[in-house]
Amino acid sequence: MEHRISFEFNARYEMLGEPSDKIEHLWFVCHGHGQLAKFFIRKFNQLDDGKHLIVAPEGLFRYYLQGFTGRVGATWMTKEDRVSDINNYLNYLSAVMGAVKQKLNPNVKTTLLGFSQGAATISRFATQTDVAFDRLVLWAGIFPPDLPPLESHRKLNDKACFLVCGMQDPFLTPERIAEQRAIADTINIHPQEITFEGEHVLDEAVLTQIDQTPYRQK
């Protein structure tokens, strides 16, 4: 018979910039499957200008990418015990956000970004917690199909939402893109779609474009 136990868990996250009341823009970014936060956050170096703070939590499960030694990556969840793992990472992300925002001006503008597997992660964080944010960016990933429609619409309707993908991304097939649009229709939101010439990667020019896009007025 299966049993459950709760206990204190230690987890890490990375930051670019120093938290202070001078920070105007907070980017909270979730990596993809098999990545580590310390490497993923380097993709945002261009935003590290003293006015931005970039925070990259790391998936709670680490593993060897090949065999039993060598490079290590992290993942947010698998199909096994998924509901429990989702609840655990939502609690973790909420704890990281709470700890960071304590050191910032309460009016800081917040962008949530998820890359690849991190897109589903950040979508759930945006819609299934009480996190306050201004923009949602799903990059090389899609909304998970199990988002609650009414609650998701309420949380996202007045936010700027972006769907970003590389034109040569082998993981975002026409079928996956169609699924993405169908899910967006289900939760009744209309994200801005951005494409670029590239594969399953972050693109500096698009990051700058999104960063310079005005926040939607509530």
C-alpha positions as a LaTeX table, in Angstrom:
\begin{tabular}{lrrr}
\hline
Residue & $x$ (\AA) & $y$ (\AA) & $z$ (\AA) \\
\hline
Met1 & 0.00 & 0.00 & 0.00 \\
Glu2 & 1.33 & 3.43 & $-0.98$ \\
His3 & 1.95 & 6.01 & 1.73 \\
Arg4 & 2.85 & 9.72 & 1.63 \\
Ile5 & 5.02 & 11.93 & 3.78 \\
Ser6 & 5.78 & 15.66 & 3.79 \\
Phe7 & 9.23 & 16.97 & 4.74 \\
Glu8 & 11.44 & 20.00 & 4.28 \\
Phe9 & 13.20 & 20.03 & 0.91 \\
Asn10 & 16.23 & 22.11 & $-0.10$ \\
Ala11 & 16.31 & 23.40 & $-3.68$ \\
Arg12 & 18.38 & 25.92 & $-5.60$ \\
Tyr13 & 17.80 & 28.74 & $-8.07$ \\
Glu14 & 20.02 & 31.17 & $-10.00$ \\
Met15 & 19.91 & 34.97 & $-10.31$ \\
Leu16 & 21.36 & 37.58 & $-12.64$ \\
Gly17 & 21.46 & 40.98 & $-10.99$ \\
Glu18 & 21.12 & 42.13 & $-7.40$ \\
Pro19 & 17.68 & 42.36 & $-5.78$ \\
Ser20 & 16.90 & 45.91 & $-4.66$ \\
Asp21 & 14.21 & 48.57 & $-4.89$ \\
Lys22 & 16.01 & 49.86 & $-8.03$ \\
Ile23 & 14.95 & 46.81 & $-10.04$ \\
Glu24 & 12.21 & 47.74 & $-12.52$ \\
His25 & 11.76 & 44.43 & $-14.36$ \\
Leu26 & 11.72 & 40.90 & $-12.95$ \\
Trp27 & 12.07 & 37.97 & $-15.36$ \\
Phe28 & 11.18 & 34.63 & $-13.77$ \\
Val29 & 12.35 & 31.94 & $-16.20$ \\
Cys30 & 11.91 & 28.16 & $-16.23$ \\
His31 & 14.31 & 25.98 & $-18.22$ \\
Gly32 & 13.53 & 23.02 & $-20.46$ \\
His33 & 13.93 & 19.28 & $-19.97$ \\
Gly34 & 17.54 & 18.23 & $-19.33$ \\
Gln35 & 18.87 & 21.73 & $-18.64$ \\
Leu36 & 20.35 & 23.23 & $-15.48$ \\
Ala37 & 19.47 & 26.71 & $-14.22$ \\
Lys38 & 23.10 & 27.86 & $-13.98$ \\
Phe39 & 23.56 & 27.37 & $-17.72$ \\
Phe40 & 20.06 & 28.38 & $-18.82$ \\
Ile41 & 20.24 & 31.76 & $-17.09$ \\
Arg42 & 23.25 & 32.74 & $-19.20$ \\
Lys43 & 20.89 & 33.06 & $-22.16$ \\
Phe44 & 19.54 & 36.21 & $-20.49$ \\
Asn45 & 22.86 & 38.02 & $-19.99$ \\
Gln46 & 21.77 & 40.79 & $-22.36$ \\
Leu47 & 19.05 & 41.82 & $-19.88$ \\
Asp48 & 21.46 & 42.19 & $-16.96$ \\
Asp49 & 21.64 & 46.00 & $-16.99$ \\
Gly50 & 20.99 & 46.96 & $-13.37$ \\
Lys51 & 17.28 & 47.49 & $-13.98$ \\
His52 & 16.44 & 43.84 & $-14.63$ \\
Leu53 & 16.57 & 40.90 & $-12.26$ \\
Ile54 & 16.50 & 37.46 & $-13.85$ \\
Val55 & 15.58 & 34.51 & $-11.62$ \\
Ala56 & 15.91 & 30.93 & $-12.85$ \\
Pro57 & 14.53 & 28.19 & $-10.61$ \\
Glu58 & 15.75 & 24.67 & $-11.30$ \\
Gly59 & 13.66 & 21.54 & $-11.79$ \\
Leu60 & 13.53 & 19.46 & $-8.65$ \\
Phe61 & 14.69 & 16.23 & $-10.29$ \\
Arg62 & 18.26 & 15.89 & $-11.58$ \\
Tyr63 & 19.65 & 12.95 & $-13.53$ \\
Tyr64 & 22.54 & 11.88 & $-15.78$ \\
Leu65 & 21.76 & 12.77 & $-19.37$ \\
Gln66 & 23.50 & 9.66 & $-20.70$ \\
Gly67 & 24.06 & 6.49 & $-18.72$ \\
Phe68 & 25.31 & 6.69 & $-15.15$ \\
Thr69 & 27.91 & 9.45 & $-15.31$ \\
Gly70 & 28.84 & 12.65 & $-17.16$ \\
Arg71 & 26.58 & 15.62 & $-17.82$ \\
Val72 & 23.63 & 16.22 & $-15.53$ \\
Gly73 & 20.30 & 17.79 & $-16.39$ \\
Ala74 & 17.09 & 18.56 & $-14.52$ \\
Thr75 & 13.42 & 18.00 & $-15.22$ \\
Trp76 & 10.24 & 19.40 & $-13.74$ \\
Met77 & 8.22 & 16.20 & $-13.79$ \\
Thr78 & 7.52 & 12.92 & $-15.56$ \\
Lys79 & 4.31 & 10.99 & $-16.13$ \\
Glu80 & 4.88 & 9.08 & $-12.87$ \\
Asp81 & 3.07 & 10.59 & $-9.87$ \\
Arg82 & 2.54 & 13.74 & $-11.93$ \\
Val83 & $-0.11$ & 15.40 & $-9.77$ \\
Ser84 & 2.12 & 15.27 & $-6.70$ \\
Asp85 & 5.12 & 16.52 & $-8.67$ \\
Ile86 & 3.11 & 19.43 & $-10.10$ \\
Asn87 & 1.95 & 20.46 & $-6.64$ \\
Asn88 & 5.52 & 20.23 & $-5.34$ \\
Tyr89 & 6.97 & 22.44 & $-8.05$ \\
Leu90 & 4.14 & 24.97 & $-7.75$ \\
Asn91 & 4.89 & 25.27 & $-4.03$ \\
Tyr92 & 8.61 & 25.57 & $-4.82$ \\
Leu93 & 8.12 & 28.26 & $-7.47$ \\
Ser94 & 5.83 & 30.20 & $-5.15$ \\
Ala95 & 8.47 & 30.05 & $-2.40$ \\
Val96 & 11.20 & 31.33 & $-4.75$ \\
Met97 & 9.01 & 34.14 & $-6.05$ \\
Gly98 & 8.01 & 35.14 & $-2.54$ \\
Ala99 & 11.60 & 35.21 & $-1.30$ \\
Val100 & 12.75 & 37.30 & $-4.27$ \\
Lys101 & 9.89 & 39.80 & $-4.26$ \\
Gln102 & 10.44 & 40.59 & $-0.59$ \\
Lys103 & 13.59 & 42.43 & $-1.71$ \\
Leu104 & 12.01 & 44.32 & $-4.61$ \\
Asn105 & 9.80 & 47.34 & $-5.14$ \\
Pro106 & 6.19 & 46.11 & $-4.97$ \\
Asn107 & 5.52 & 47.81 & $-8.32$ \\
Val108 & 8.16 & 45.80 & $-10.19$ \\
Lys109 & 6.96 & 44.55 & $-13.58$ \\
Thr110 & 7.11 & 40.76 & $-13.80$ \\
Thr111 & 7.57 & 38.55 & $-16.84$ \\
Leu112 & 7.08 & 34.79 & $-16.54$ \\
Leu113 & 8.89 & 32.78 & $-19.23$ \\
Gly114 & 8.98 & 29.05 & $-19.81$ \\
Phe115 & 11.20 & 27.35 & $-22.38$ \\
Ser116 & 10.25 & 23.95 & $-23.83$ \\
Gln117 & 9.13 & 21.75 & $-20.89$ \\
Gly118 & 9.29 & 24.88 & $-18.76$ \\
Ala119 & 6.40 & 26.34 & $-20.80$ \\
Ala120 & 3.93 & 23.91 & $-19.21$ \\
Thr121 & 5.55 & 24.55 & $-15.83$ \\
Ile122 & 5.25 & 28.32 & $-16.02$ \\
Ser123 & 1.70 & 28.06 & $-17.44$ \\
Arg124 & 0.56 & 26.13 & $-14.39$ \\
Phe125 & 2.39 & 28.56 & $-12.11$ \\
Ala126 & 0.65 & 31.51 & $-13.80$ \\
Thr127 & $-2.83$ & 30.01 & $-13.67$ \\
Gln128 & $-2.91$ & 27.76 & $-10.60$ \\
Thr129 & $-1.26$ & 29.98 & $-7.98$ \\
Asp130 & $-1.83$ & 33.54 & $-6.79$ \\
Val131 & 1.40 & 34.84 & $-8.37$ \\
Ala132 & 1.17 & 38.45 & $-9.62$ \\
Phe133 & 2.69 & 39.06 & $-13.05$ \\
Asp134 & 2.36 & 41.22 & $-16.15$ \\
Arg135 & 3.59 & 39.05 & $-19.06$ \\
Leu136 & 3.61 & 35.36 & $-19.90$ \\
Val137 & 6.00 & 34.00 & $-22.52$ \\
Leu138 & 5.83 & 30.39 & $-23.74$ \\
Trp139 & 8.94 & 29.68 & $-25.80$ \\
Ala140 & 9.32 & 26.47 & $-27.80$ \\
Gly141 & 6.55 & 24.90 & $-25.73$ \\
Ile142 & 2.78 & 24.91 & $-25.35$ \\
Phe143 & 0.07 & 25.35 & $-22.76$ \\
Pro144 & $-0.59$ & 22.01 & $-21.03$ \\
Pro145 & $-3.99$ & 20.66 & $-22.13$ \\
Asp146 & $-5.17$ & 20.18 & $-18.54$ \\
Leu147 & $-5.31$ & 23.89 & $-17.63$ \\
Pro148 & $-8.65$ & 24.78 & $-15.99$ \\
Pro149 & $-10.36$ & 26.96 & $-18.64$ \\
Leu150 & $-12.26$ & 29.46 & $-16.49$ \\
Glu151 & $-9.50$ & 30.02 & $-13.95$ \\
Ser152 & $-6.87$ & 30.26 & $-16.69$ \\
His153 & $-8.93$ & 32.84 & $-18.59$ \\
Arg154 & $-9.35$ & 34.89 & $-15.41$ \\
Lys155 & $-5.61$ & 34.88 & $-14.71$ \\
Leu156 & $-4.44$ & 35.52 & $-18.30$ \\
Asn157 & $-7.13$ & 37.68 & $-19.89$ \\
Asp158 & $-5.57$ & 41.01 & $-18.86$ \\
Lys159 & $-1.94$ & 39.90 & $-19.34$ \\
Ala160 & 0.37 & 40.23 & $-22.33$ \\
Cys161 & 0.93 & 36.67 & $-23.61$ \\
Phe162 & 3.47 & 35.55 & $-26.19$ \\
Leu163 & 4.01 & 32.26 & $-28.03$ \\
Val164 & 7.51 & 32.05 & $-29.51$ \\
Cys165 & 8.99 & 29.36 & $-31.73$ \\
Gly166 & 11.85 & 28.85 & $-34.16$ \\
Met167 & 10.87 & 28.12 & $-37.74$ \\
Gln168 & 13.21 & 25.10 & $-37.75$ \\
Asp169 & 12.28 & 23.77 & $-34.31$ \\
Pro170 & 11.91 & 19.99 & $-34.77$ \\
Phe171 & 9.72 & 19.66 & $-31.67$ \\
Leu172 & 7.08 & 22.22 & $-32.67$ \\
Thr173 & 5.39 & 20.47 & $-35.55$ \\
Pro174 & 2.35 & 21.95 & $-37.32$ \\
Glu175 & 0.23 & 19.58 & $-35.25$ \\
Arg176 & 1.72 & 20.85 & $-31.98$ \\
Ile177 & 1.22 & 24.47 & $-33.05$ \\
Ala178 & $-2.39$ & 23.68 & $-33.94$ \\
Glu179 & $-2.81$ & 22.10 & $-30.48$ \\
Gln180 & $-1.38$ & 25.25 & $-28.91$ \\
Arg181 & $-3.87$ & 27.45 & $-30.71$ \\
Ala182 & $-6.74$ & 25.13 & $-29.79$ \\
Ile183 & $-5.83$ & 25.28 & $-26.10$ \\
Ala184 & $-5.59$ & 29.08 & $-26.27$ \\
Asp185 & $-9.07$ & 29.12 & $-27.82$ \\
Thr186 & $-10.36$ & 26.84 & $-25.05$ \\
Ile187 & $-9.20$ & 29.25 & $-22.36$ \\
Asn188 & $-10.32$ & 32.19 & $-24.52$ \\
Ile189 & $-7.09$ & 34.15 & $-24.78$ \\
His190 & $-5.29$ & 35.52 & $-27.82$ \\
Pro191 & $-1.49$ & 35.36 & $-27.45$ \\
Gln192 & 0.84 & 37.21 & $-29.78$ \\
Glu193 & 2.77 & 34.72 & $-31.91$ \\
Ile194 & 6.43 & 35.42 & $-32.71$ \\
Thr195 & 8.61 & 33.29 & $-34.99$ \\
Phe196 & 12.30 & 33.51 & $-35.84$ \\
Glu197 & 14.81 & 31.71 & $-38.03$ \\
Gly198 & 16.23 & 29.07 & $-35.73$ \\
Glu199 & 15.72 & 25.75 & $-34.00$ \\
His200 & 14.96 & 24.79 & $-30.37$ \\
Val201 & 16.79 & 27.77 & $-28.83$ \\
Leu202 & 16.35 & 31.18 & $-27.27$ \\
Asp203 & 16.94 & 34.07 & $-29.69$ \\
Glu204 & 18.55 & 37.30 & $-28.45$ \\
Ala205 & 16.71 & 39.57 & $-30.88$ \\
Val206 & 13.31 & 38.17 & $-29.87$ \\
Leu207 & 14.16 & 38.48 & $-26.17$ \\
Thr208 & 14.95 & 42.15 & $-26.77$ \\
Gln209 & 11.74 & 42.59 & $-28.78$ \\
Ile210 & 9.61 & 41.17 & $-25.96$ \\
Asp211 & 11.47 & 43.12 & $-23.29$ \\
Gln212 & 10.83 & 46.36 & $-25.17$ \\
Thr213 & 7.14 & 45.64 & $-25.77$ \\
Pro214 & 5.00 & 47.83 & $-23.49$ \\
Tyr215 & 3.23 & 46.04 & $-20.69$ \\
Arg216 & $-0.46$ & 45.79 & $-21.21$ \\
Gln217 & $-2.38$ & 48.35 & $-19.19$ \\
Lys218 & $-4.86$ & 46.81 & $-16.78$ \\
\hline
\end{tabular}
